[in-house]
Each structure stands twice: as structure tokens, then as C-alpha cells.
Amino acid sequence: NVGGVSDIIEDGKTGFILKDLEPATIAQAIMDALSHPQLAEIAQKGRNHVVQTFSLQPSIRQWQHILIGQ
């Protein structure tokens, strides 16, 4: 949970945020994710969010709005 990750990932909805990067924490998070009943849905929501927010066209629109007010 560093560098604005929580601005991009909604824990348990569009991905998973770890409290630290200790090997035991990472291992437990992997095991939890793999056994999560909605893992495929969470992964798809995460992918959709990234594509809708950070792909080329949304980025161009954001910069147009910033630079020329469109």
C-alpha cells in the first residue's frame, strides 16, 4: 500500500492491497486470492478499471481537459 496504489486498486473489489511486503504476508495474500470465490470477477473489474482509466484515449481526454479545457 504505497505510492497511490489505493487510488488505483479498491481492496477486495478491483484487486488486493498488501499491508507490507514481508514474504509471509505475500504468501498469505496469494493463498487468499487463489481461494477467493470471486477471484475472476475481481480480476476482470481490475482490468476494466485500468483500461478505462489509463489507456491511451482516456489519457488523451484528461490531457485535453487540462491543457485546453475541453
PDB file of C-alpha atoms in Angstrom:
ATOM      1  CA  ASN A   1       0.000   0.000   0.000  1.00  0.00           C
ATOM      2  CA  VAL A   2       2.408   2.668  -1.273  1.00  0.00           C
ATOM      3  CA  GLY A   3       2.675   5.279  -3.986  1.00  0.00           C
ATOM      4  CA  GLY A   4      -1.001   5.852  -4.616  1.00  0.00           C
ATOM      5  CA  VAL A   5      -1.857   2.180  -5.066  1.00  0.00           C
ATOM      6  CA  SER A   6      -5.035   2.643  -3.037  1.00  0.00           C
ATOM      7  CA  ASP A   7      -6.080   5.343  -5.529  1.00  0.00           C
ATOM      8  CA  ILE A   8      -5.997   2.713  -8.285  1.00  0.00           C
ATOM      9  CA  ILE A   9      -6.951  -0.510  -6.523  1.00  0.00           C
ATOM     10  CA  GLU A  10     -10.037  -0.924  -4.380  1.00  0.00           C
ATOM     11  CA  ASP A  11      -9.048  -3.677  -1.968  1.00  0.00           C
ATOM     12  CA  GLY A  12     -11.162  -6.785  -2.481  1.00  0.00           C
ATOM     13  CA  LYS A  13     -13.090  -5.235  -5.385  1.00  0.00           C
ATOM     14  CA  THR A  14     -10.583  -4.472  -8.164  1.00  0.00           C
ATOM     15  CA  GLY A  15      -7.546  -6.156  -6.634  1.00  0.00           C
ATOM     16  CA  PHE A  16      -5.807  -6.800  -3.360  1.00  0.00           C
ATOM     17  CA  ILE A  17      -3.634  -4.438  -1.327  1.00  0.00           C
ATOM     18  CA  LEU A  18      -0.991  -5.853   0.984  1.00  0.00           C
ATOM     19  CA  LYS A  19      -0.201  -4.220   4.314  1.00  0.00           C
ATOM     20  CA  ASP A  20       3.521  -4.924   3.879  1.00  0.00           C
ATOM     21  CA  LEU A  21       5.930  -6.795   1.616  1.00  0.00           C
ATOM     22  CA  GLU A  22       7.057  -9.434   4.078  1.00  0.00           C
ATOM     23  CA  PRO A  23       7.316 -12.879   2.443  1.00  0.00           C
ATOM     24  CA  ALA A  24       4.723 -14.350   4.818  1.00  0.00           C
ATOM     25  CA  THR A  25       2.271 -11.537   4.005  1.00  0.00           C
ATOM     26  CA  ILE A  26       2.779 -12.021   0.266  1.00  0.00           C
ATOM     27  CA  ALA A  27       2.390 -15.809   0.549  1.00  0.00           C
ATOM     28  CA  GLN A  28      -0.802 -15.467   2.583  1.00  0.00           C
ATOM     29  CA  ALA A  29      -2.221 -12.893   0.142  1.00  0.00           C
ATOM     30  CA  ILE A  30      -1.552 -15.239  -2.791  1.00  0.00           C
ATOM     31  CA  MET A  31      -3.241 -18.125  -0.997  1.00  0.00           C
ATOM     32  CA  ASP A  32      -6.192 -15.917  -0.048  1.00  0.00           C
ATOM     33  CA  ALA A  33      -6.551 -14.593  -3.600  1.00  0.00           C
ATOM     34  CA  LEU A  34      -6.396 -18.042  -5.187  1.00  0.00           C
ATOM     35  CA  SER A  35      -9.097 -19.338  -2.863  1.00  0.00           C
ATOM     36  CA  HIS A  36     -11.302 -16.236  -3.149  1.00  0.00           C
ATOM     37  CA  PRO A  37     -14.676 -17.227  -4.649  1.00  0.00           C
ATOM     38  CA  GLN A  38     -14.874 -14.078  -6.806  1.00  0.00           C
ATOM     39  CA  LEU A  39     -11.238 -14.016  -7.969  1.00  0.00           C
ATOM     40  CA  ALA A  40     -12.130 -13.994 -11.690  1.00  0.00           C
ATOM     41  CA  GLU A  41     -14.675 -11.197 -11.170  1.00  0.00           C
ATOM     42  CA  ILE A  42     -12.191  -9.110  -9.146  1.00  0.00           C
ATOM     43  CA  ALA A  43      -9.518  -9.611 -11.794  1.00  0.00           C
ATOM     44  CA  GLN A  44     -11.921  -8.551 -14.564  1.00  0.00           C
ATOM     45  CA  LYS A  45     -13.048  -5.468 -12.637  1.00  0.00           C
ATOM     46  CA  GLY A  46      -9.419  -4.528 -12.024  1.00  0.00           C
ATOM     47  CA  ARG A  47      -8.552  -4.912 -15.690  1.00  0.00           C
ATOM     48  CA  ASN A  48     -11.598  -2.911 -16.782  1.00  0.00           C
ATOM     49  CA  HIS A  49     -10.735  -0.103 -14.370  1.00  0.00           C
ATOM     50  CA  VAL A  50      -7.152   0.129 -15.631  1.00  0.00           C
ATOM     51  CA  VAL A  51      -8.214   0.065 -19.297  1.00  0.00           C
ATOM     52  CA  GLN A  52     -10.937   2.686 -18.767  1.00  0.00           C
ATOM     53  CA  THR A  53      -8.720   4.946 -16.694  1.00  0.00           C
ATOM     54  CA  PHE A  54      -5.188   4.560 -18.009  1.00  0.00           C
ATOM     55  CA  SER A  55      -5.402   3.540 -21.677  1.00  0.00           C
ATOM     56  CA  LEU A  56      -4.498   5.988 -24.437  1.00  0.00           C
ATOM     57  CA  GLN A  57      -7.920   7.538 -25.158  1.00  0.00           C
ATOM     58  CA  PRO A  58      -8.812   8.367 -21.538  1.00  0.00           C
ATOM     59  CA  SER A  59      -5.320   9.790 -21.063  1.00  0.00           C
ATOM     60  CA  ILE A  60      -5.690  11.970 -24.160  1.00  0.00           C
ATOM     61  CA  ARG A  61      -9.072  13.246 -22.911  1.00  0.00           C
ATOM     62  CA  GLN A  62      -7.620  14.039 -19.492  1.00  0.00           C
ATOM     63  CA  TRP A  63      -4.720  15.987 -21.031  1.00  0.00           C
ATOM     64  CA  GLN A  64      -7.061  17.848 -23.398  1.00  0.00           C
ATOM     65  CA  HIS A  65      -9.155  18.864 -20.426  1.00  0.00           C
ATOM     66  CA  ILE A  66      -6.081  20.013 -18.501  1.00  0.00           C
ATOM     67  CA  LEU A  67      -4.383  21.826 -21.381  1.00  0.00           C
ATOM     68  CA  ILE A  68      -7.239  23.341 -23.372  1.00  0.00           C
ATOM     69  CA  GLY A  69     -10.267  22.938 -21.155  1.00  0.00           C
ATOM     70  CA  GLN A  70     -12.162  20.505 -23.394  1.00  0.00           C
TER      71      GLN A  70
END
